[in-house]
Amino acid sequence: MSTLSGTAATAFAASDPYPGPGLPAAGRPGTFCEAFQRMVAVDPDAVALRTVGGAHTLTWREYADEVRAVAAGLSALGVGRGDTVALMMANRTEFYPLEVGAQHLGATSFSVYNTLPADQLAHVLTNAGAKVVLCEAQYVERIRQSGASLEHIVCVDGAPEGTISVGDLVRAGSPAFDFEAAWRAVRPDDVLTLIYTSGTTGEPKGVEMTHENLLFEVYAVAEVLPLRFGDRTTSFLPSAHIADRVAALYFQETMGTQITVVPDARQIAVALADCRPTIWAAVPRVWEKLKAGILASVAAEPDEARRQGLQWALDVAARKADADLSGSPASAQLAAEYAQADERVLSALRAKLGLDRLRWAVSGAAPIPKEVLAFFGGLGVPICEVWGMSELSCVATVAPPAEHRLGTVGRLLPGMHGKVAADGEFLVRGPLVMKGYRGEPGKTAEAIDEDGWLHTGDVMTVDADGYVTVVDRKKELIINAAGKNMSPARIENVVKAACPLIGSVATIGDRRPYNTALVVLDEETAAAYATRNGLADASAAALTAVPDVVRLLEAGIAEGNAKLSRAEQIKRFRVLPVFWEPGGDELTLTSKLRRKPVALKYAAEIDALYADALVTGVLEPAGS
């Protein structure tokens, strides 16, 4: 295979063991309803769903009974094939029978982010054409304030006035309801779900994905990362996030995985030790926080001999990680030392973390620093970085752990085709491409050209072996005053990897003489820092005024700068006395930077970073 460059729109394709949409391979289900029914029959008494600690569990038999009852109840409310049902709740076992019950009627079932304010809820629910909302009682008032035209609100935890409880929903089901006929009438090209994009600019768009889109996704991923009945994983990301839907819900329905639901993502470390997953997916920030937690735990170990043993093993793992980053094999001496460290310390550390049973783990949704991947690889937890987007049914590129190359996001999934356009944008075609944006044919046509190529908006490179490397979003590349092209995401990842205290970095430098940055503390890490140092006030305003905090940030940015080219380096930065929350002015609900709103909101702070006519080139913290 020849190397693809950004100078020509050369197409390439992965191997194609899957015959394509509408023609499932022999023995494979045509819809998720059929897939679910097959899984129920494998081992009806096996646990399918559980809470952390196992206080509440649901076997496949119980799960199936609840799905049947929910389908009958929703049918009694008038929900049928082609209708839309919305869900708004935390990660909980009740979500699954409700979601899957709606699927068995041929309805489009989707989740909304629990943090959406009423006006954004109005847009999403109206655009989706939601007929029924299944939710927690705490969200009822906000849903009503949205003014969306709904027929019913069903609550999973009680029944505020004017709503229906799940118990009442189930009791409303008719004994004459033909469950078998209902789910067998569902077609592969029916819209299974909607995923509302982050909305970095404008209103979120509703990505329509069909049963065949997402079945192709699951089976294509399973070609590369094998899945087995009984594989264990967690559900901790919002179910409105395509990553959670695929890695938890859709993997479960097709492959029979066991899900441990985690209602509070801050408890993921506890959940991992309890669940001991065999497969696991997380976003970069979770991996970064796990790394920071491991290092902090080792540093705080009170037993000196044990702390020294842990530090020795981590130092050996770090040297192995450095070898992995360099692309050169570890020396025989290092390999022997690493084997010793693994046997004595690292294997026990993995078991304590709950990561000792992992067959594979992935990171996706945003770029992850290579240093973080190398750190976990050194611990014996290899992570495959993947790439995809909602418009591509989630994951579109991946490589098996044994074949993963640091810095790349793997290869296109079997059955998919890609090309790099003249401007470097990556275009993709194949069965993963969405049906379209709900109710927006114009925007659909902008995204998918007449030849079926999805214009991803990402600048990529592809090597001779088909490995894909993400450069940045096409619209976010920085071109400085000297004409140098740079990726702000790369700069930000390098800096964040060097300093766990940093939650977000916004790199500024487009058409500027040098790069600067707005820096925001990570709320959880900052709180832990305050506790360790006896600081009563853990607010962003208080901590950014602490000289030692600024010095730590300065040291971290300087360390990151050492790994960047001279043009990429951050010359000055400003620490903002606030925390940035997902869904706020600065971050999308999936924690992506809203660069234009940030530039507008903090225009005065940015201008101050460029106030001097001359800059020495030495890092200068501009304070908070």
GROMACS .gro file of C-alpha atoms in nm, residues 113 115-117 120 197-202 204 285 288-289 366 476 492 496 502-507 518-523 576 578-599 601-602:
model
   56
  113TYR     CA    1  -2.732   1.507   2.862
  115THR     CA    2  -2.689   1.895   3.238
  116LEU     CA    3  -2.878   2.053   2.947
  117PRO     CA    4  -3.063   2.372   3.043
  120GLN     CA    5  -3.121   2.344   2.490
  197THR     CA    6  -2.317   1.650   1.847
  198SER     CA    7  -2.128   1.864   2.095
  199GLY     CA    8  -2.221   2.187   1.925
  200THR     CA    9  -1.888   2.375   1.931
  201THR     CA   10  -2.060   2.614   1.690
  202GLY     CA   11  -2.436   2.654   1.653
  204PRO     CA   12  -2.628   2.051   1.821
  285ARG     CA   13  -0.910   1.270   3.084
  288GLU     CA   14  -0.488   1.103   3.284
  289LYS     CA   15  -0.660   1.117   3.623
  366ALA     CA   16  -1.021   1.316   2.198
  476GLU     CA   17  -0.854   2.471   1.455
  492GLU     CA   18  -0.231   2.124   2.490
  496LYS     CA   19  -0.150   1.856   3.031
  502ILE     CA   20  -0.402   2.143   3.474
  503GLY     CA   21  -0.757   2.064   3.370
  504SER     CA   22  -0.776   2.264   3.047
  505VAL     CA   23  -0.538   2.460   2.830
  506ALA     CA   24  -0.647   2.689   2.549
  507THR     CA   25  -0.354   2.762   2.317
  518LEU     CA   26  -0.513   3.026   2.911
  519VAL     CA   27  -0.474   2.767   3.187
  520VAL     CA   28  -0.750   2.632   3.411
  521LEU     CA   29  -0.702   2.402   3.711
  522ASP     CA   30  -0.856   2.057   3.726
  523GLU     CA   31  -1.119   2.073   3.999
  576LEU     CA   32  -0.780   3.180   3.520
  578VAL     CA   33  -1.230   2.962   3.757
  579PHE     CA   34  -1.305   2.598   3.685
  580TRP     CA   35  -1.440   2.512   3.340
  581GLU     CA   36  -1.736   2.273   3.346
  582PRO     CA   37  -1.855   2.051   3.057
  583GLY     CA   38  -2.153   2.215   2.894
  584GLY     CA   39  -2.042   2.564   2.999
  585ASP     CA   40  -1.926   2.855   2.787
  586GLU     CA   41  -1.579   2.708   2.738
  587LEU     CA   42  -1.632   2.331   2.706
  588THR     CA   43  -1.881   2.117   2.520
  589LEU     CA   44  -2.068   1.843   2.704
  590THR     CA   45  -1.795   1.604   2.590
  591SER     CA   46  -1.524   1.840   2.726
  592LYS     CA   47  -1.401   1.969   2.390
  593LEU     CA   48  -1.281   2.329   2.385
  594ARG     CA   49  -1.518   2.587   2.241
  595ARG     CA   50  -1.232   2.789   2.096
  596LYS     CA   51  -1.425   3.080   1.947
  597PRO     CA   52  -1.637   3.143   2.259
  598VAL     CA   53  -1.322   3.121   2.472
  599ALA     CA   54  -1.146   3.375   2.250
  601LYS     CA   55  -1.503   3.569   2.652
  602TYR     CA   56  -1.138   3.611   2.748
   0.00000   0.00000   0.00000
